[in-house]
PDB file of C-alpha atoms in Angstrom:
ATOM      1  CA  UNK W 202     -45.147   1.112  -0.538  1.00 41.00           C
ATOM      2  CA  UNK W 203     -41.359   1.643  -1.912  1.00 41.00           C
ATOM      3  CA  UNK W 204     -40.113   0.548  -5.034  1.00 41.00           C
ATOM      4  CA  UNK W 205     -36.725  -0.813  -4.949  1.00 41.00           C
ATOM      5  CA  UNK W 206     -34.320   1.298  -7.202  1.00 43.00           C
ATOM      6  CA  UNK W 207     -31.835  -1.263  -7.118  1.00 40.00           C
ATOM      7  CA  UNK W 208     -32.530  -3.823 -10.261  1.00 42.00           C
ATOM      8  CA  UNK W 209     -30.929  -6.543  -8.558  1.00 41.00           C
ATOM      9  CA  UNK W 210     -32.866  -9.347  -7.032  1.00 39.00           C
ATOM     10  CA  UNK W 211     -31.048  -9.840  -3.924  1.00 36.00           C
ATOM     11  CA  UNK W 212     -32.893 -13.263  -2.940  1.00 35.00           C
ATOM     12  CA  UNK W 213     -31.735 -14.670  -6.227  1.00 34.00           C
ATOM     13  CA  UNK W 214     -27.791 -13.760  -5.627  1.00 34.00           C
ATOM     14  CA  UNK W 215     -28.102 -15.176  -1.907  1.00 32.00           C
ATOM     15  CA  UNK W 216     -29.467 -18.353  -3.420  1.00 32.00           C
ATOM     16  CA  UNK W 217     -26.687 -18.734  -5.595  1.00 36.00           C
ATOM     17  CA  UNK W 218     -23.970 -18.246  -3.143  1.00 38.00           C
ATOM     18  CA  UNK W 219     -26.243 -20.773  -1.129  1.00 41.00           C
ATOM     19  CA  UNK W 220     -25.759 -23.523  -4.013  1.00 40.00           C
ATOM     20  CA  UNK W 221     -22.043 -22.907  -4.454  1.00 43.00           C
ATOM     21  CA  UNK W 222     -21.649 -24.922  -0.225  1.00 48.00           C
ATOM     22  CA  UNK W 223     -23.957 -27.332  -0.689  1.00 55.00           C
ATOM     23  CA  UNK W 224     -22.776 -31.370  -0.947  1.00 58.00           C
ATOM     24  CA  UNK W 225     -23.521 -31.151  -4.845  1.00 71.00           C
ATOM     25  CA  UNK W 226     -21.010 -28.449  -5.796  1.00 85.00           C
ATOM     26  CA  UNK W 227     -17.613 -29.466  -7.394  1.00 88.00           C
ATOM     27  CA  UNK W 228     -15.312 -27.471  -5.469  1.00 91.00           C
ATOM     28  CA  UNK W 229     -12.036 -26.653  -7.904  1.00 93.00           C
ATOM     29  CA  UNK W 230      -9.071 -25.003  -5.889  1.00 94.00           C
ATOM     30  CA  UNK W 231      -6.415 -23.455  -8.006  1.00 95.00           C
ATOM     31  CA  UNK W 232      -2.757 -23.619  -7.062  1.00 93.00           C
ATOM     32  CA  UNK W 233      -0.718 -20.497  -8.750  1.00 94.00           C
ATOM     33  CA  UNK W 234       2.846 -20.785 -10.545  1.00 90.00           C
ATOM     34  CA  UNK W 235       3.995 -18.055 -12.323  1.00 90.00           C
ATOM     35  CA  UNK W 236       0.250 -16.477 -12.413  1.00 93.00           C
ATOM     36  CA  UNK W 237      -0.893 -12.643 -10.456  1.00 93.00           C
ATOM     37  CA  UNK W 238      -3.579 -13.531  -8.052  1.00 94.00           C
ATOM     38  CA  UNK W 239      -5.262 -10.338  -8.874  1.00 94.00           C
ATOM     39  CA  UNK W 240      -5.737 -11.293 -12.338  1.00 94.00           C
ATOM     40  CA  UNK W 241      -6.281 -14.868 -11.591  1.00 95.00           C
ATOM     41  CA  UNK W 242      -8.851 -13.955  -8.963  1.00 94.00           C
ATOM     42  CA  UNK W 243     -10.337 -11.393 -11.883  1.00 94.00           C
ATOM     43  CA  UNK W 244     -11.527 -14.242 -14.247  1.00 92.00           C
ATOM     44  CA  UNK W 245     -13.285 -16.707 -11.269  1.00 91.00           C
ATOM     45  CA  UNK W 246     -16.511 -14.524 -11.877  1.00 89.00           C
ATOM     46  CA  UNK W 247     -16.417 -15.722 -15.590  1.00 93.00           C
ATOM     47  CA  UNK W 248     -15.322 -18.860 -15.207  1.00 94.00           C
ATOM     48  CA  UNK W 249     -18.301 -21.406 -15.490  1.00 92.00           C
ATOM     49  CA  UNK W 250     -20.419 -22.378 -12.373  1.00 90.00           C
ATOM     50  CA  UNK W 251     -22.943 -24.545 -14.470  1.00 87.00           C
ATOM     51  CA  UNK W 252     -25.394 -23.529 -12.105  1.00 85.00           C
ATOM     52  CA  UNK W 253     -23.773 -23.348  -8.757  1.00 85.00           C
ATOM     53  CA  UNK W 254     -22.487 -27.256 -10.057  1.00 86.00           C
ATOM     54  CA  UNK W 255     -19.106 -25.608  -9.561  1.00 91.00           C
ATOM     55  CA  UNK W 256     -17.333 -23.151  -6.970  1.00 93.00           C
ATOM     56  CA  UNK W 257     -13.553 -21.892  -8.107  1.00 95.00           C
ATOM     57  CA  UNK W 258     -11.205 -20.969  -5.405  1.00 93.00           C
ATOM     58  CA  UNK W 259      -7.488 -19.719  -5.049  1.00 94.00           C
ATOM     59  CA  UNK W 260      -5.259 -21.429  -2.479  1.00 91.00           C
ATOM     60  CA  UNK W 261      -2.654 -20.913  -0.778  1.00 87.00           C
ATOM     61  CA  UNK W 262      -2.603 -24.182   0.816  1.00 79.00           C
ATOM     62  CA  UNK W 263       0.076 -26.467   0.365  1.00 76.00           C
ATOM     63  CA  UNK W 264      -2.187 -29.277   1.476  1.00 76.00           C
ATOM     64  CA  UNK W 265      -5.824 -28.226   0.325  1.00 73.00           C
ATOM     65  CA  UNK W 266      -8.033 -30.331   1.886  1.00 72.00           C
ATOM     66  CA  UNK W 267     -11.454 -28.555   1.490  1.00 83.00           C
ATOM     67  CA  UNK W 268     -11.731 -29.291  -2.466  1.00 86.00           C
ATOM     68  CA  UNK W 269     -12.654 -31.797  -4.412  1.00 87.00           C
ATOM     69  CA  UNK W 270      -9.516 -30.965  -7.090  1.00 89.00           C
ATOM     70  CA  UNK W 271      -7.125 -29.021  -6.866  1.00 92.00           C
ATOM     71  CA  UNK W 272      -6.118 -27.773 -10.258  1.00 93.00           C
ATOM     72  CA  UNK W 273      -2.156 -25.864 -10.572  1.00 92.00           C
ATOM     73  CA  UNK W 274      -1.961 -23.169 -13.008  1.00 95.00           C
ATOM     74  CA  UNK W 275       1.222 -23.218 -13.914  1.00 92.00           C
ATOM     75  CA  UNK W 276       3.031 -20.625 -16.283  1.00 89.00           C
ATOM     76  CA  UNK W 277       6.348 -21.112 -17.041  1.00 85.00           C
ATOM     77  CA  UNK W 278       9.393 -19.076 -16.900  1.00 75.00           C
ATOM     78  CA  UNK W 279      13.137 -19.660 -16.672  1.00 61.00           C
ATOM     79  CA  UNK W 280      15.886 -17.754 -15.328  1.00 56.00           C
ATOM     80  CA  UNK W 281      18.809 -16.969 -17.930  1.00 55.00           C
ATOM     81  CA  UNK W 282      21.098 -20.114 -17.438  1.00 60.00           C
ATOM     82  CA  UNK W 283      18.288 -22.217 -16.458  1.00 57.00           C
ATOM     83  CA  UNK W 284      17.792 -25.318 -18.615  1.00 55.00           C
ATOM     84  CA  UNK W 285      14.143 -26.013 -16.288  1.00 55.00           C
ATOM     85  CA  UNK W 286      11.466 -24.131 -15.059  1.00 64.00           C
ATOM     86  CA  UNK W 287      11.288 -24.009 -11.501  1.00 70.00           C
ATOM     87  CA  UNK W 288       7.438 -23.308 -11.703  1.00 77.00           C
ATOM     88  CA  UNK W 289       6.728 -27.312 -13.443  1.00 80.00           C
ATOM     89  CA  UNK W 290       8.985 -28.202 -10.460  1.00 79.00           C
ATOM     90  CA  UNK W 291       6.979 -27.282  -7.699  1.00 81.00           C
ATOM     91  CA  UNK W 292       4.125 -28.354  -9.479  1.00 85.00           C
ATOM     92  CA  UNK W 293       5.165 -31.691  -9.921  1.00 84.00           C
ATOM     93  CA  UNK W 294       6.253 -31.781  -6.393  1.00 84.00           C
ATOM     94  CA  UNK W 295       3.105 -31.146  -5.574  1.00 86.00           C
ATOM     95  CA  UNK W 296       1.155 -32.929  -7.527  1.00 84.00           C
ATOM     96  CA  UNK W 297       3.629 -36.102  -6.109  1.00 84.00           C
ATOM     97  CA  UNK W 298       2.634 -35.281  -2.775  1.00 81.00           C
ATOM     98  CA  UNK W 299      -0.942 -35.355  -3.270  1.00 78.00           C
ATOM     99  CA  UNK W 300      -0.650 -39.297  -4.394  1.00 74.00           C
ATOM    100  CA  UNK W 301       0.356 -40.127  -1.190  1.00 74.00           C
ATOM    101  CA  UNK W 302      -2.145 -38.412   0.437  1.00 74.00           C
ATOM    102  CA  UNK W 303      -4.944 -39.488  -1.137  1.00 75.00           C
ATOM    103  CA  UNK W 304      -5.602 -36.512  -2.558  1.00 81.00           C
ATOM    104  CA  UNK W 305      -7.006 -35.331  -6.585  1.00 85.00           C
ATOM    105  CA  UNK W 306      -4.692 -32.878  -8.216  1.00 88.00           C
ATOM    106  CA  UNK W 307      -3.497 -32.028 -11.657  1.00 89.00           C
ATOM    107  CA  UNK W 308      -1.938 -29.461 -13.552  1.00 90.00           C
ATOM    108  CA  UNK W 309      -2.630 -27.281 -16.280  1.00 93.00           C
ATOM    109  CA  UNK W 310       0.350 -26.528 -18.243  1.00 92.00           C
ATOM    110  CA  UNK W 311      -0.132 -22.660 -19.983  1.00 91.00           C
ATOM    111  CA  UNK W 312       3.144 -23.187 -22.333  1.00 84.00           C
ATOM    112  CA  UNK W 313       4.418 -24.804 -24.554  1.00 82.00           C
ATOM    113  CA  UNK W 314       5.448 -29.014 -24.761  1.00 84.00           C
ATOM    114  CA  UNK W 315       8.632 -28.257 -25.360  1.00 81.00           C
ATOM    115  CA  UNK W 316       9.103 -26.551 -21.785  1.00 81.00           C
ATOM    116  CA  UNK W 317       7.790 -29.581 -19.980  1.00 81.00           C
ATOM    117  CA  UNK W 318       9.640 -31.404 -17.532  1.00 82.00           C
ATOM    118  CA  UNK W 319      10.755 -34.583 -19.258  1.00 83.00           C
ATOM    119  CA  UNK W 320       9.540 -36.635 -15.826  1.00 86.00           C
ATOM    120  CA  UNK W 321       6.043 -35.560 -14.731  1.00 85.00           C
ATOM    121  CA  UNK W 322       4.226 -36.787 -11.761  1.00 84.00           C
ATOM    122  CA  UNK W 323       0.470 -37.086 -12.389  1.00 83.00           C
ATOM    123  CA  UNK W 324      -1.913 -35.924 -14.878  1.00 85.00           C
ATOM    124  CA  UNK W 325      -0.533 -32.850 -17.011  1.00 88.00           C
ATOM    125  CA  UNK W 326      -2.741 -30.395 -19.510  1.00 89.00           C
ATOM    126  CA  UNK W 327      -1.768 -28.779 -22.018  1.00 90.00           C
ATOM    127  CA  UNK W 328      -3.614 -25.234 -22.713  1.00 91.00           C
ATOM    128  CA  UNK W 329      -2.227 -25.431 -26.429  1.00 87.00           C
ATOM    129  CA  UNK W 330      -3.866 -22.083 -28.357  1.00 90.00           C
ATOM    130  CA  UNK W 331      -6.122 -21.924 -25.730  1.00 92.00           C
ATOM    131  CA  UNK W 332      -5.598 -18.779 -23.152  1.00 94.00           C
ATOM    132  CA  UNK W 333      -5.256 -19.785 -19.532  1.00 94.00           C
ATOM    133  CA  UNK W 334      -8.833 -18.467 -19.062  1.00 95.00           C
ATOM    134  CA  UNK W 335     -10.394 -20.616 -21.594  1.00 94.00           C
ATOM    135  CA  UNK W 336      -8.802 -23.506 -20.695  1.00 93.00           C
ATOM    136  CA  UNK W 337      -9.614 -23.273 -16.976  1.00 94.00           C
ATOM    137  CA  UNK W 338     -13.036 -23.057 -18.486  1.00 94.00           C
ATOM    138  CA  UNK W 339     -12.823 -26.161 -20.664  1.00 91.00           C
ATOM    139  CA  UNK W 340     -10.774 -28.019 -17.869  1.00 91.00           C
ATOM    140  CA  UNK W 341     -14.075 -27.234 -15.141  1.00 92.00           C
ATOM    141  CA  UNK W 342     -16.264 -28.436 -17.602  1.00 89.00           C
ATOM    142  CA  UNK W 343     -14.552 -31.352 -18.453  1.00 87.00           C
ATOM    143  CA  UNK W 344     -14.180 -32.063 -14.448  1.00 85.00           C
ATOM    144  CA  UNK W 345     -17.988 -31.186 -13.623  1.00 86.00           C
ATOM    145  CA  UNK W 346     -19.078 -33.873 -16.095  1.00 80.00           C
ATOM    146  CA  UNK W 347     -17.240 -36.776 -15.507  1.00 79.00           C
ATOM    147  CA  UNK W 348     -17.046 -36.347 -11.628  1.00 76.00           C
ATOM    148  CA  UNK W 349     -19.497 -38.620  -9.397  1.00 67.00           C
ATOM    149  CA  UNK W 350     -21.419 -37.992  -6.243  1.00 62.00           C
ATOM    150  CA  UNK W 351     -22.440 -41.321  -4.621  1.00 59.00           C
ATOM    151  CA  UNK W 352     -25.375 -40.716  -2.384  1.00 59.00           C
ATOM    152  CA  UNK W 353     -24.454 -38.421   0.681  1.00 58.00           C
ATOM    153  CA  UNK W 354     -20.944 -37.804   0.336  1.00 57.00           C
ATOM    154  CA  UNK W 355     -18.368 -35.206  -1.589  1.00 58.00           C
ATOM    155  CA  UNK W 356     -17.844 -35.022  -5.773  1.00 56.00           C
ATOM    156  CA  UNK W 357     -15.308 -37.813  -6.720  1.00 63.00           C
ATOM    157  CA  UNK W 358     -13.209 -36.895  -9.435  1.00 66.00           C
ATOM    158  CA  UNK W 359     -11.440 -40.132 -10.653  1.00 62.00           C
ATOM    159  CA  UNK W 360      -7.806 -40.260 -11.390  1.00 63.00           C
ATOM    160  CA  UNK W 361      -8.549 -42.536 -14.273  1.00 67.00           C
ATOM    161  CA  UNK W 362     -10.706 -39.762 -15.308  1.00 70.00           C
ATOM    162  CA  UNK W 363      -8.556 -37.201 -15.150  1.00 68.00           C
ATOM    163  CA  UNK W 364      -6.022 -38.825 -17.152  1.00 72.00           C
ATOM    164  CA  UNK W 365      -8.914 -38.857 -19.771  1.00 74.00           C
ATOM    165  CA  UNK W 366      -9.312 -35.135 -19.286  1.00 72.00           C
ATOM    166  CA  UNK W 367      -5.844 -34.029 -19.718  1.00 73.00           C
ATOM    167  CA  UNK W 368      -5.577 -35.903 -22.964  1.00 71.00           C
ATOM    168  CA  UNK W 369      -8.446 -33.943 -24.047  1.00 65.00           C
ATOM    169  CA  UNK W 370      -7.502 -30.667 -23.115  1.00 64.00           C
ATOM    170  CA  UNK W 371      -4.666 -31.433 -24.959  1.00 59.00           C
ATOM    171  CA  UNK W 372      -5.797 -32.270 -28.339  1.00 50.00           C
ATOM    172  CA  UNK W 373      -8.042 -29.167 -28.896  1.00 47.00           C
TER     173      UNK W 373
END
């Protein structure tokens, strides 16, 4: 008989990945402004799953329609003679859109208040003193545990929820 020399338990990795497209996973797409996708795309494997509970994505999509939330990370940055940042804009654009399409989306706002649009559509987060990492973090967790799964159908984030949530986010 051969002895495996690779310490990895393959069956337990497949499982994993198994739990992440099942009907109980939160999926959580993220929306970049102002981010690298290679670095972005660098922290999903230490972001937390709770258990295959949650899968993290990166889209693309302007319309994302195979998530549950769809979360815009949005950094800001101005041009010279900009009073705005055209990041927020798009965000909140966005985020508008989504309303009338039924869809769940907020952002999470990596600077600070006093770059905010002064109109906002939707539900805005601060990260305050936390990094972008760590707030994605706190934000899934925050997401995962007040989301609902009636029987046999998708996770259900309320918008009354996330309201909730982005008040939180903000205060720590």
């Amino acid at each position: 008989m051969t002895k495996p020399t690779n310490p990895i338990r393959t069956n337990i990795i497949i499982a994993r990945r198994d739990t992440r497209d099942n009907a109980h996973t939160l999926r959580i797409a993220l929306r970049l402004w102002g981010f690298d996708e290679t670095e972005v795309r660098s922290w999903i494997g230490e972001l937390p799953d709770l258990d295959g509970s949650i899968a993290w994505k990166i889209s693309r999509l302007r319309r994302e329609t195979d998530a549950d939330i769809v979360v815009h990370l949005v950094q800001p940055t101005r041009r010279a003679n900009d009073a705005f940042c055209w990041h927020s804009i798009q965000a909140n654009q966005a985020v508008l859109a989504s309303y009338a399409a039924g869809r769940n989306e907020m952002v999470l706002f990596t600077g600070s208040p006093d770059e905010l649009l002064k109109r906002r559509s939707g539900h805005w987060a601060l990260s305050g003193t936390l990094s972008p990492q760590a707030a994605l973090a706190r934000l899934g967790r925050l997401i995962a545990a007040s989301s609902t799964r009636p029987e046999g159908t998708r996770h259900v984030v309320r918008r009354e929820v996330l309201r909730m949530i982005a008040q939180q986010l903000d205060a720590q």
